[in-house]
Every structure is written in C-alpha cells, then in structure tokens.
Amino acid sequence: MRRVLVLNGPNLNLLGRRDPEMYGSSTLSDIETTLSALGAERGVQIGFAQSNHEGELVDRLQEASGAYDGVIFNPGAFTHYSYALRDAVSAVDVPVVEVHLSNIAAREEFRRKSVIVAECAGQISGFGPRSYALGLDALMGILEEE
Amino acid sequence: MRRVLVLNGPNLNLLGRRDPEMYGSSTLSDIETTLSALGAERGVQIGFAQSNHEGELVDRLQEASGAYDGVIFNPGAFTHYSYALRDAVSAVDVPVVEVHLSNIAAREEFRRKSVIVAECAGQISGFGPRSYALGLDALMGILEEE
Amino acid sequence: MRRVLVLNGPNLNLLGRRDPEMYGSSTLSDIETTLSALGAERGVQIGFAQSNHEGELVDRLQEASGAYDGVIFNPGAFTHYSYALRDAVSAVDVPVVEVHLSNIAAREEFRRKSVIVAECAGQISGFGPRSYALGLDALMGILEEE
Amino acid sequence: MRRVLVLNGPNLNLLGRRDPEMYGSSTLSDIETTLSALGAERGVQIGFAQSNHEGELVDRLQEASGAYDGVIFNPGAFTHYSYALRDAVSAVDVPVVEVHLSNIAAREEFRRKSVIVAECAGQISGFGPRSYALGLDALMGILEEE
Amino acid sequence: MRRVLVLNGPNLNLLGRRDPEMYGSSTLSDIETTLSALGAERGVQIGFAQSNHEGELVDRLQEASGAYDGVIFNPGAFTHYSYALRDAVSAVDVPVVEVHLSNIAAREEFRRKSVIVAECAGQISGFGPRSYALGLDALMGILEEE
Amino acid sequence: MRRVLVLNGPNLNLLGRRDPEMYGSSTLSDIETTLSALGAERGVQIGFAQSNHEGELVDRLQEASGAYDGVIFNPGAFTHYSYALRDAVSAVDVPVVEVHLSNIAAREEFRRKSVIVAECAGQISGFGPRSYALGLDALMGILEEE
Amino acid sequence: MRRVLVLNGPNLNLLGRRDPEMYGSSTLSDIETTLSALGAERGVQIGFAQSNHEGELVDRLQEASGAYDGVIFNPGAFTHYSYALRDAVSAVDVPVVEVHLSNIAAREEFRRKSVIVAECAGQISGFGPRSYALGLDALMGILEEE
Amino acid sequence: MRRVLVLNGPNLNLLGRRDPEMYGSSTLSDIETTLSALGAERGVQIGFAQSNHEGELVDRLQEASGAYDGVIFNPGAFTHYSYALRDAVSAVDVPVVEVHLSNIAAREEFRRKSVIVAECAGQISGFGPRSYALGLDALMGILEEE
Amino acid sequence: MRRVLVLNGPNLNLLGRRDPEMYGSSTLSDIETTLSALGAERGVQIGFAQSNHEGELVDRLQEASGAYDGVIFNPGAFTHYSYALRDAVSAVDVPVVEVHLSNIAAREEFRRKSVIVAECAGQISGFGPRSYALGLDALMGILEEE
Amino acid sequence: MRRVLVLNGPNLNLLGRRDPEMYGSSTLSDIETTLSALGAERGVQIGFAQSNHEGELVDRLQEASGAYDGVIFNPGAFTHYSYALRDAVSAVDVPVVEVHLSNIAAREEFRRKSVIVAECAGQISGFGPRSYALGLDALMGILEEE
Amino acid sequence: MRRVLVLNGPNLNLLGRRDPEMYGSSTLSDIETTLSALGAERGVQIGFAQSNHEGELVDRLQEASGAYDGVIFNPGAFTHYSYALRDAVSAVDVPVVEVHLSNIAAREEFRRKSVIVAECAGQISGFGPRSYALGLDALMGILEEE
Amino acid sequence: MRRVLVLNGPNLNLLGRRDPEMYGSSTLSDIETTLSALGAERGVQIGFAQSNHEGELVDRLQEASGAYDGVIFNPGAFTHYSYALRDAVSAVDVPVVEVHLSNIAAREEFRRKSVIVAECAGQISGFGPRSYALGLDALMGILEEE
C-alpha cells in the first residue's frame, strides 16, 4: 500500500478561521478528513503533518525519504523565501508536489514566486481544498509511471 | 451535459515530435483521445482547438463564452508575453484553468512567469499529459460548486 | 474629402460586454455610429476595422498609407508589447493617434507603458468612448496644419 | 456658467521662446487667448494660472475645489516627480485633465512617466497648443455626464 | 539539390519604402531576385515567404522541417519578444540562421536583444541586403559539415 | 519651558476633508488644539506651521535651530522625494521626529520609502492624529535624556 | 483589564550586551520591568515572550488571538524577510504594533524594509527602549477607539 | 563688462555652520566676498542669489537670460531630482556651469547623480569654495570662445 | 586548551547521501571524526552541532560566546537569507569563519550571495570536507594573533 | 590591392586547445592559413595580430587607420566590458566587423552583450572558424560599396 | 618647485583627429604645450604620460607617489570600468584630479558613471582642453592648503 | 616535486604601504618569503609573479598550464570585471584557487562579486597574508586527490 505525506507550512493550522474570503471556510482538519477518505478509496495511506517551524518541516521532509512514497507540500509563506526547504525537497528521494489553496499568481507581488517549486515535480494552485486532492491524483500518476 | 474546451497554443501541435525529453512522446492527438474518453466517463463533452496564431486563440476564447462551460488552456509560449490572451481570458465568462506539460518554474528564466494566470482560476504544471486530466478535474470541481 | 481609419485591437469587439465598470456600456458599434455621424458633420469619411490578430492590424496599417489621411488607433493589449505594430506605425506615411478608453496609467503596472506611442503623433487616454472623438479632432488639427 | 481653470507648471511661461522645435512658436499668452475664445463659444469661463513654484500649484489646485468645475493641468517637469501635486490632484473635488504639448513618450526616459496622471481623469499629449483645446473638450464631456 | 527557405517577418514587405536611411533602397523583391541568382550559382533552390503574422511564421517554420535543408530568418520586430517563434525555431529540425539588415546593437534599447537567436545556429546583422547572402553562405557551410 | 515645532507639509491643511477613510475626520486645527492642550499639560510650548511649499518648509526647519528644542515633522508627499528637506533636517541642531497619520508601508509603492527619515531621530506612522501625540512624547523622551 | 503581549524576536535576548552603541545598555529584562510598571499604572496586564525561533513567534502570535487585546512586536531581523510572521500578524484578530529600538531607515540597506509592517496597525522606530512604551500608548489608543 | 550670476540652492545659506567636516568653515558670505574680488580682478561683475525655494531658482535662471552672460549654479540637493531646474537651465540662453563644494561621487548613493548637469556646459565638484572660482574661470573661457 | 565549535546548518546532516556529485561521499560524521583528530593534533577541543532549525543555530551561536574561542560555521541554505543568523554572528564575541563544501559562486544565482559573511572573519568555499580543516587553520591563525 | 587586418583578443591564441566542444579543434594558425588563401583568391592581403593585452589591441586598431582598408575583430572576452576598445573602434577610420566563433547569445548571461558592436559595421557570430571568412566577405562588400 | 603629472588614458593620443565635434581640434601635443607654459607661469614643473594600456597607467600612478606632488588624470574610457585604476588612485599618496574634455553626463548612459572619481579629490568635466588648465588650478589650490 | 604559481594582480606590489588598516603591514615580499619557506617544508616549489597588467596576468596563466601543478591567484581589482582572466582561468589545465587578503564581502558593493571565481576550484578570503598559506594547503589537497 502506498503511503503519502501531506505536509503543511505556517499558519495553515488556522484554515477556516483566517481570511475565509481568500482561503475558504474548510478547516485543515476538514481537508485531512476528505483526503483520508479519498486515500482509502484509492488504496493510499495518508499521513499528515503541519508546522509553523521551518526546521520542523525540513525534518519532516528528510524523514519522508524512507517512510513515504511521495509528498504533497503546501509550504505556506515559506514558499517565497525558504531555500532550506528547497534543499530539503531536493534531498528527499520521493516526488514532491507543491500545492496552494489560492492562485498565488493573482496576489501580492511577493507571493508570485516560489523558490521551492523548481525542485518539485510540479505545482497546483488556485483550487481551494481541492488543490490537495488534485495533488494526490498527480502524485499517484507519477508513482504509477515509475 | 457540460461542455469543456481544451485550447492549445503555439507549437503544441508538434507534441511527441518536439523535444521528447522535456515534453514526452504523447502526441496532441493522443492527449485528445485520452481526454475525450475521460470526458465521456464523467459526462462532459470536450471540444478541442489548437493554433499557432495568437489572434485565433483570442477568437476561440471569446467564442467560448456561450458555447462552453469552462476552458482548459495551455497557452504555450504565449504564456510569457501575450497580454491580449490575458484580456481575452479576463473577458470570457466561464472559468479558465491554465495547464502546462512541463514544470515551467524549473526551466529558463523567461518561462517562469505567466502573464495570463492571474486571470485564470488556477494553474497546474509539471505533470505531462496528465496536467490536462487534472485540469479537467479542477474545472469540474469549480463548475460543481457554482 | 478626408478619410480617416479607426483601427481597434484585440478584445475591443467585446466592448459593452466586457468589464463595463472599466470600459462603459457602449458597444464598438455604438462608438462607430457616433464617429460616423461626427465625421459626416466635419466632412470626413471614416473607415473602421477591428481585429484580434496582430498581423491583421499590421496589414491594415500598411494599407492605410495610400487609402487614408490618418489613423485613430486603439491597440488594446498590444499597446504594451507589440513592436511589430510600432514598426508598422512608423512605416505608415500618415499621422497615427493612439487612443485608450481607460486611463491606462491608473491600472496594472504592465498597462502603464506603451511601446507604440513614441511613433505616434500623440496619445489620448481615459475619456471612454469620447477618447475616439477627441482623437478625430486631434487628427483633423494635424491634417489642417500640413 | 461653467468655470474651468487652466493651470501651467514650471517654464511654461517661456513658451514660444524655449526650444521652438519641440514646443512650437505660440506663447502661453497666445494659447490663453485661443482658449478664452473657445470658452466663450462654449459658454465656459476660463481662468488661467502659471507658476514655477510647486507649492503655488498645490495652492491653486486646492482653491479650485470651490471655484472651478474642472482643471486642465500641464504640470511641466513636475509631471515626473511631484507627488505633492499628485496628492493635490487627488484631493481636489473636480475632474483634472493632464495635458502636454509634446508627445512625452517619445522623449528622454525620465519624461516618459507621469506620477500625477493616475489621479487625473485622463491624459492628452503630443498635439501642441491644441492639446489644451482637446483637454477642454474632454473636460466638458466629463462635466456633461455628471 | 539543397533547398533553403528565406523567411521574413513583419513590415519587411515594405523594404525600400520604409526608412531607407536605415534599411536601404532595395525592395524585398530585389533581395529575393539576388538570392535566387546566388542560389542558382551554388546549386541551391531557394523558397521565399514573408508574413506580418506571427502565427503564419510559426506555421512556415514548422513546415520547413521536411521541406527545406535550412532557414534564413529575419524575424523583424518579432526578434525582440516572440517566444512562440523561439520555440518554433527550437522545434524545427534544420539549422536556422538569424539575419538583420541593420546593426540592431546600434539602435533603440529594445532592439538590442533577440529572444530567438539562442535557438539559432548563429546571427548576422548590419550588412544590409548582403546579410542574407552571408546567411546563405553560413548555412551552406553548416550543411556541408553535416 | 521647552518649545516644540509641529511642522506639516503639503495638503495636510486639507485634513478632515481629504480622503477621510484614509486620514480620518479630524482637521489640522483639531490636531493642533489637542496638541496644545497636551503640551500645556506637560509644560511644553508648541508652535505650528504648515506649508505646501517645499522651500517654506526648509526655511522653517532652518529657523527652528535657535527657536525650538525639537521638531515633529509630517513632510506629507515630500517624504518620498525631497532631498532638500533631508538636508535641512540634517542641518537643524535639534532632534526631529518624522510622523505620519497613515501606515505608509501599507500603501502605494512610492509611499513606502522616506528619503528624510535617515536624518531624523525616529519615525512614528499609522496611528492617525495620535501619531503626533506619540511624536511629542518621543521627543520629550529624547530631550530629557540630553 | 486589558492584556497586551510584548513579543521580541531573535537576538533581542542579548540587549544590553550586543552592540550597545546601536541598541543602548538596557537589557530586555530592564525593558520588561519598565513596561510592567507602566502597564500597572495604566491598568494593563502585560505578558512577555522572546524567541530566536521564527516558528515559536508564529505560535505566540496565533495564541494571542484569544489571550491578548493587542501585541507590541519587535521582530528583530525577521522584520526583513519573514513572510510567515507577516501572515501570522495578518491572521491574528487583535491589533499589532511594530516597534524597533534603532531607526532602521538609517542603517544597512537590507534593514530599511519591513515585510511585516503592512499587516500591522503602525510602526514606531528609533527611540530605544522608549519605542516599547510609545508602542503601548499607541496600542491603548487603538483599543480605546474600538 | 561681463556679468555673471552665482546661484545657490537649498541649505547653502547655512555654509560654515552645517556639517563643517564635509563643507568647510567658509560661510556663503565669505565665498561671495572672494568671488566679488576675483570678478573685479578679471573685469566681471558678479551677482549673487540663494534660495531654498525651487521655484525661486527657476525664476532666477529665467531672468538670467537677458541680465547675465553666464551662470555658476550650485543646485544643492535639487541636483538630484529637480527636472524643473533642468528645464530652466535648458531654456536659459547663456552657459551654466554646475559646481559642488564636495565630491558628490564619493558620498551617499542618491548624491552621485545629477539630473541637471546634462543641460549645463560642464561640472566642477570637490574643491570646496574654490569650486566656485574654478567655475568662474571655466565660464570666462566659454565666453571668450564665443 | 582552545575550544572551537563546528556548527552546521540545514540538510548538512544528509551529507554523503544528498547529491554526492556536488557534495562528495563523506558523511557529516566522517568530517567530524577527521576534525576531532586534527583538533587533537593541534591541541584544540572541538564541539559539534547541527540543526535544521534557524532558531537553534541562533541559540548555539549565542551560547558560543562564553563557551568557545571561535566558530566554524556552514549555514547551509540559510547563508542566502537568514539575517537572524547574521545578527547572531555579529553579536557573538569570538571570531566566526564561514565555510562551504561547494564553490557557491559557481552554482545557482541565489547561492552566490551570502548575507552572513560580512559579519564573519572570512570565508572558505569549494574544497569539499577540507573546507572545514582549512577553516580550523584559519581560525587558529586568528586566535594566535590576538 | 586591398589590405585587411584580422585582429584577435585574449585567449584566442589557445584555439584548438581550449574547450574544443565550444570552439572547435581548429587552431588560430589554421584559421589564419585558411584566411590567407581566401584573401589571395580574392585579391586581398591579410594581416594578422593577436594579443591578450587590451592596450595592445587598442594600439593595433589605431594603427590600422592608415595601414588597412578594414578590420575583422574578435575581441574575445573584451567584447563584454572594454569601452576602451569601443572607443578605438569608433576612432579608426575604416570599417570594423565584429566576429565570434560561438553563438554568444546562447551562452552565459554576461556573454550576451557586446559593448563594442554598436561602433562596428555589423556582427557575425556562431559559425566557428567560418565566421572569419564570412566577416571577410562582409567587409569586401562594404569596401566595394564605398 | 612643485611637480605635477598629467596622465592620459586610452585613445587620447588621437585627440584632434578623433570625433572633433565632440573633442575639439586641439591635439594632445597642443594641450601639453599649453599646460607646460601655464606651469612655467605658476612655477610648476609638469610631466606628461599617455597610454592605451591600463597596466601602464597603474604603473605611472604608483610611481607618481614619490615623484610628483599631484596628478591630473583623464582616464578616458577606463573611467567607466577600471577598478584597478581606482585602487591605484586610492594607493597614491598625492591628490589626483579627474578631468574630462566632454561633459560625460550628457553622453551615452555608460559614460555617465565614473568608478574612479570617488577616490579622487574632485572632478572637472565639459570644458574641452581648458578642463586640464582648470584641473591644474584645482590641484594647486589643494597643494597650497596642505 | 610539485610546482605552484602564486600570481598577484594590480596594486598588490604596494602591500604593506597601501591602506595598512585594510591590508596589514606585510609586504608582498614578506608573503613570498613565508610561502617559500612553507613550500620547502611541504616539498613544493613555488614561483611568484605580480603584474598591474591584465594581459600579463592572462599570459602568466596560459603559461602555467605546462609549467605548474596549480595556481594561487589574487586578481586584485580585476576580480570584479576581468572576463579575460575568467577565460584564462577556464583555459588553464591545472586547478586555480582564488585568494583575497580582505573579506571582500564586507567592503564596497562592487567588491562583493567575483567574475572569476566560478572557474576556480574555490575561494579563500579575509585572513590577511594567511589566505595565501591556506590557499596553498587547499591546492595541495586538490592535487593529492587527483
């Protein structure tokens, strides 16, 4: 059975409470429930982690190497400056898919650039909670091809 | 029955022949066949158009307003400079999802920026032909929510 | 009798339907009717052309050399990147006046720069459909001085 | 009877003497005479002011609020750096039209950008003294619509 | 017998009429006649195409793959922004030589950069109509080496 | 008894009338009344000056050297480009505190940079009319330490 | 009784020891003692936190939502790059005032820009330990107005 | 007898008092006395003017046209942003020499660029009060050549 | 006996496993063993620390002040954006030498700049694991000179 | 009989030995032999010079004025920064053609710009040793036209 | 008796022949004769050197330390990029005055910046051959003050 | 016996005399003596060369190919702009180590970038004369590994 890690960065624990016009009313827990169900359907076991700490996220990515077959990663604001996370994604030996709830290209200037995505397999942004589900499908596709 | 337009920009008619290491060996026709099947499965009728002419793509987007419920759009190299297409996407009254075969953020500097995506619902890039299928799912999700 | 070409670029065929808060509710046809009447009043015969195709607009400008005494040109989004249109304006041997419905200097960063205007006689922007009428007056003034 | 203020910035008192190839041989007084006549024709009373002092121009704009129905403003070189004038234009409660004798987009790099125009109704540039008359027509159009 | 396509971009149909100080008095037809003669001399059959339409040029480049042994390409103003043409040059499986009549490095800032040349075999600029003849020799040299 | 000058730049005489959503409904006179009362409470005599003229503000700053123990300075739009005021602040031999009603870092790009503040003791921005009172306290603190 | 959190970022635990010419000789503990006294005087209960860990600061800000009525925040060097803290400030539902001991605008280039302040109520910088006391007053003013 | 205007910009009235390490201990009056004597020696009558007001300096330059044979101009901080003064220098029909006491190229970044000097005959900077005397000699040389 | 801290930043715990072509096959543990032996030889006691957490590295640097005579620091990806580490290096009262395994100047653009090194004694980059040994010698040299 | 100087800049003496994948296996001596033969064929006497010294190349260009009818110049790395060579090319009274072995537009960023070419007749790049022969033909064409 | 070195950079040996509209018709020898006479008048012995070789100019500057009391230096095109000459000027223990024949601020963009002048006493530009005589006077003034 | 070349660029012959606070009081001769001794100790024969001439340094690097096993290179100010030296380093077939006496990253903006280092094995900067000794050790390490 395949295992996938869904990893979320800073302030994503506030989903549903923070700026609902931008991010919607689903909580992170709602998203995790939906993904678990979806995973069950497709025979994938899904692990979840969220942290506001960059170092914690680096640790989680490093540990993913042996423990998971792929990672769905929403780096939150770290998307825009964390070269440490970029290096961690580059070091991990399973595919990583970057996802975003909002269409980051339509927001403030600083949000339009990801310093991490060049080391990922690809990016999905702008579809709200569904970005995660699409990320899971994208990851499954990559894994099936290997 | 929902109708979706899959619109492809310049040089995408060469898929399978052009730079297969970057773009894979599927032809555009292969992709269209797969998408039609997928559409049939999900009860969506899919139309296809490709053009190397920016003005033709503007025309197609304008005509989509009445004729389709959504658009999956790979603008090819126009992604990086066609403000005319940006305006056309902005003017069309159905959701548009931007898709790319390759992870454009990992390529030449000029490919890392889309001047169109800010007017789209979202973007999916880096998953090869599967980017279109993911785009279809993303679009279906948006349409279901309306 | 003087002849003037009113040339419109991409997406201007959607006027009245597209983003009415920005562009007003007049259609391109309304504007053409008003201009024809105004032309009749002033003894000017006015021709009209619109295209979403950059090459078509280049062709129209080239043909204007023998056929018209001046051009009123709203290049739409091509304003911001079409050096081909700049060269065509430079090559045409009658005066060209650039007009815009909206005040492009008060909009997105990329709209604030025209790559074409340096080869025109001048520019009028921000007065809605009236920008065309003012352009006609500006052009008449130039022609009277010759 | 409508009242319009024609406000001119630094060095425009030298018109006709300064760089006639760029600015023509009409003096500011010639332009004012022409505009007064035009105003009389259209039932508009026109006031005139010119100053080389930025603060004086700010004062004139502030006073225009109660005293005039609109302003035709050629800020001269202040166009390119006076954020104080931008704020004054923004604060004045009547429409302001920015005009320029020359086509500023075809001159030195620093002249291509107006820091004021984003707070104006629109801009007219490149038609010599006629830019003012066009500005008056543009302003009348705006006032009629209110 | 080798076949070479000489492909010209926007406004080059005006050669001889447009800005003769910059581009000389030869017409495009003069250049084509000279090149045909030169081709005959060297046993090369030369085809010609010109278009003001970017998409048309993309189409011509794509068709060149099977039909020609090499391309001499003057992209005109598209040189400076058409990534669609860059991709088409990259996709075509015969060598392409970029030529310019004028020394583009000695002109306006925007003309100093070619977004296409990196995908060409090389570039020749500044020698007027002779740039095409030199381009033919350069191309013959490349073909002989293969 | 300490003496403090409260100096205001261009368009601040319009406070209460101009853009009340941004600047609030207090007039400059209201602010001066409040500050005078506050000064009386703390044994400070407060002088006031406002000008739309950069040179006038330079003059006032120069004269402050002998006449005041410190200056609270809101340079208005001059904040962003007046190096003459920067030099005047640098030349004055009493501390100067820069204050702003609005949070200038959250507004248009050009408002985010002060060319004057590097020569001031410090800056307070974003607290509406209270920014002045805080500026007075900040100044008192500096003077007490001397 | 109102509750205010005083939150300090990296290296501020070294205050009094690190670079006293820039930051003064007061320790963080001295500042906290002064602020507690000041709070007592004004009927505000003040909590304190300091961390060298960005994630810890994000956590503290998130927890402030229910537990405090406002935050005085000196982000230290994170001021200049932590978009994660910017998002946390944006997410917290009480006002945040950014304070700095030194006049950051008069220091190295990289210190002149705050990526956080646009989401704060305002900023106070340059008054040494007194910046915190002024921040408290600023915060009280905001809370009284609510 | 030749007449020369020595024109000084903002804050130069403070010479001798302001930042003596940078500008020396001579007052503006000392410099004027020295220049008057030097002028007498060389048969030149020298007029002096100083203002902190940009508009005043524009006025002085405009009036210089008939009244003086040349101008020695130290624009102070206006050097770096006053395009109004640049235009006034351009409009004046006698030669203008820009002088600076300090070596502006060795100071803060913003002082390294003069927006005025391109319209002057030349520039002399870095020689303290002697810059003015050198400016007078330079001007005499230009006038002798005419 | 001198004590030296060898401090390593994010992802350096993966040495030997991550991108061996770039970083070689030695593990961090191999490097530490070699350095301990080298230290023993030279009479230096060497402590080691590694963390993926920026805050942890700030803590370690702060604690080094009393506990070590110098620091050899490889900040990993933090090299390029952690101003918090820059401040910590600046605050520590013993010399810090920045070392890198790879020649960072020959890699991606973002890796070519260190925001930390200006506060270090010097930098050694490009010599693989030997960079640490060279760093130790460099540090010994500095300590001997004190 | 016409005389042409073939002038080569730094490191071109290493041709054939240095980076043969980029520059080919022909030595500079091979190229000179080929060119001499070609010159003999066309009745041109060809002189050769190479230097790693910028000043030497300036000297050679200056001396070319009387001694040669034209120059073929490969400035090597000086292409990208030697304004002294630019001035020397500008001063020489015979035409200069800039040639490059490689397609410099397809290499590192710094190689894409020539600071010299704007003063040359034109540029030929990307055709290996044949670039010189094409340069000779280009030069002959220019000389024939005079 | 004081000794002054007049040092000239690349292409200045061509003075009088090169671009006389820009640089005048005096030769370098004419200028040297005038300066020698001027020096004799003022009791200064003047040495002359010119080189097209950057290294030669560095050598001359280094040797000036013991042999001359000051240097008048026209670095020619090296003005704009030779940091080696900047360092040499910085190392020489006598004052250096940078002179230019033309007003470099009114020419091409690249000529507007001197990388050397920050290490000189001052700069004189735009007065043709007289710039050297003014430079001598400037230098004498500096030497008299020591 | 291994042979190493120590190559020094412009103004390094002045070491000990020039700016001793930055560069220390050791002369280049002192450094060479120390390095010779060190070389003797380690069985390496060391050659020395210094030049203020860029071309001379290019020559020395080219000759090093057969004559030395490695090069320690301090390019002085050429570090920041000499692409000719970059190419020479790239062409030489032995490893080159770039060394600097000062920590160039902590100095003027223009000194922070080396255009040469990307072609070197690595860089050592900031350790005064010891930088050379460390460079020798670094080089020995590289040679031992081969």
PDB file of C-alpha atoms in Angstrom, chain I residues 9-80:
ATOM      1  CA  GLY I   9      23.014  24.295   9.155  1.00  0.00           C
ATOM      2  CA  PRO I  10      20.038  22.675   7.418  1.00  0.00           C
ATOM      3  CA  ASN I  11      20.345  19.468   5.393  1.00  0.00           C
ATOM      4  CA  LEU I  12      24.034  19.061   6.203  1.00  0.00           C
ATOM      5  CA  ASN I  13      23.039  16.040   8.323  1.00  0.00           C
ATOM      6  CA  LEU I  14      22.355  14.363   4.966  1.00  0.00           C
ATOM      7  CA  LEU I  15      25.958  14.723   3.737  1.00  0.00           C
ATOM      8  CA  GLY I  16      27.114  11.663   1.850  1.00  0.00           C
ATOM      9  CA  ARG I  17      23.561  10.795   0.938  1.00  0.00           C
ATOM     10  CA  ARG I  18      22.412  14.036  -0.729  1.00  0.00           C
ATOM     11  CA  ASP I  19      23.655  14.897  -4.232  1.00  0.00           C
ATOM     12  CA  PRO I  20      27.098  13.192  -3.880  1.00  0.00           C
ATOM     13  CA  GLU I  21      28.318  14.668  -7.158  1.00  0.00           C
ATOM     14  CA  MET I  22      28.035  18.117  -5.644  1.00  0.00           C
ATOM     15  CA  TYR I  23      28.885  17.388  -2.018  1.00  0.00           C
ATOM     16  CA  GLY I  24      31.033  14.231  -2.087  1.00  0.00           C
ATOM     17  CA  SER I  25      30.524  10.937  -0.293  1.00  0.00           C
ATOM     18  CA  SER I  26      31.818  11.843   3.170  1.00  0.00           C
ATOM     19  CA  THR I  27      29.141  11.942   5.841  1.00  0.00           C
ATOM     20  CA  LEU I  28      28.983  14.687   8.438  1.00  0.00           C
ATOM     21  CA  SER I  29      30.138  12.104  10.939  1.00  0.00           C
ATOM     22  CA  ASP I  30      33.222  11.377   8.791  1.00  0.00           C
ATOM     23  CA  ILE I  31      34.021  15.064   8.732  1.00  0.00           C
ATOM     24  CA  GLU I  32      33.594  15.378  12.473  1.00  0.00           C
ATOM     25  CA  THR I  33      35.907  12.435  13.086  1.00  0.00           C
ATOM     26  CA  THR I  34      38.575  13.942  10.868  1.00  0.00           C
ATOM     27  CA  LEU I  35      38.243  17.337  12.527  1.00  0.00           C
ATOM     28  CA  SER I  36      38.416  15.857  16.035  1.00  0.00           C
ATOM     29  CA  ALA I  37      41.646  14.112  15.119  1.00  0.00           C
ATOM     30  CA  LEU I  38      43.021  17.269  13.574  1.00  0.00           C
ATOM     31  CA  GLY I  39      41.977  19.213  16.671  1.00  0.00           C
ATOM     32  CA  ALA I  40      43.698  16.736  18.945  1.00  0.00           C
ATOM     33  CA  GLU I  41      46.856  17.129  16.886  1.00  0.00           C
ATOM     34  CA  ARG I  42      46.774  20.872  17.289  1.00  0.00           C
ATOM     35  CA  GLY I  43      45.631  20.964  20.869  1.00  0.00           C
ATOM     36  CA  VAL I  44      42.129  22.213  20.166  1.00  0.00           C
ATOM     37  CA  GLN I  45      38.994  20.700  21.625  1.00  0.00           C
ATOM     38  CA  ILE I  46      36.231  20.675  19.059  1.00  0.00           C
ATOM     39  CA  GLY I  47      32.492  20.701  19.704  1.00  0.00           C
ATOM     40  CA  PHE I  48      29.927  19.866  17.050  1.00  0.00           C
ATOM     41  CA  ALA I  49      26.349  20.914  16.426  1.00  0.00           C
ATOM     42  CA  GLN I  50      23.973  20.625  13.516  1.00  0.00           C
ATOM     43  CA  SER I  51      20.417  21.788  13.144  1.00  0.00           C
ATOM     44  CA  ASN I  52      17.794  22.273  10.512  1.00  0.00           C
ATOM     45  CA  HIS I  53      16.260  24.968  12.733  1.00  0.00           C
ATOM     46  CA  GLU I  54      17.379  28.557  12.242  1.00  0.00           C
ATOM     47  CA  GLY I  55      16.454  29.447  15.831  1.00  0.00           C
ATOM     48  CA  GLU I  56      18.512  26.542  17.148  1.00  0.00           C
ATOM     49  CA  LEU I  57      21.532  27.824  15.242  1.00  0.00           C
ATOM     50  CA  VAL I  58      20.967  31.335  16.649  1.00  0.00           C
ATOM     51  CA  ASP I  59      20.864  29.796  20.150  1.00  0.00           C
ATOM     52  CA  ARG I  60      24.098  27.830  19.535  1.00  0.00           C
ATOM     53  CA  LEU I  61      25.916  30.936  18.286  1.00  0.00           C
ATOM     54  CA  GLN I  62      24.761  32.967  21.306  1.00  0.00           C
ATOM     55  CA  GLU I  63      25.951  30.267  23.689  1.00  0.00           C
ATOM     56  CA  ALA I  64      29.311  30.096  21.937  1.00  0.00           C
ATOM     57  CA  SER I  65      30.286  33.460  23.382  1.00  0.00           C
ATOM     58  CA  GLY I  66      31.460  32.109  26.724  1.00  0.00           C
ATOM     59  CA  ALA I  67      31.994  28.502  25.767  1.00  0.00           C
ATOM     60  CA  TYR I  68      34.200  28.595  22.686  1.00  0.00           C
ATOM     61  CA  ASP I  69      37.172  30.568  21.322  1.00  0.00           C
ATOM     62  CA  GLY I  70      35.875  30.545  17.775  1.00  0.00           C
ATOM     63  CA  VAL I  71      33.285  29.071  15.426  1.00  0.00           C
ATOM     64  CA  ILE I  72      33.484  27.317  12.068  1.00  0.00           C
ATOM     65  CA  PHE I  73      30.062  27.838  10.535  1.00  0.00           C
ATOM     66  CA  ASN I  74      28.455  26.292   7.470  1.00  0.00           C
ATOM     67  CA  PRO I  75      24.994  27.907   7.414  1.00  0.00           C
ATOM     68  CA  GLY I  76      23.774  25.763   4.509  1.00  0.00           C
ATOM     69  CA  ALA I  77      20.870  27.367   2.675  1.00  0.00           C
ATOM     70  CA  PHE I  78      20.455  29.922   5.485  1.00  0.00           C
ATOM     71  CA  THR I  79      23.587  31.529   4.017  1.00  0.00           C
ATOM     72  CA  HIS I  80      21.409  33.223   1.472  1.00  0.00           C
TER      73      HIS I  80
END
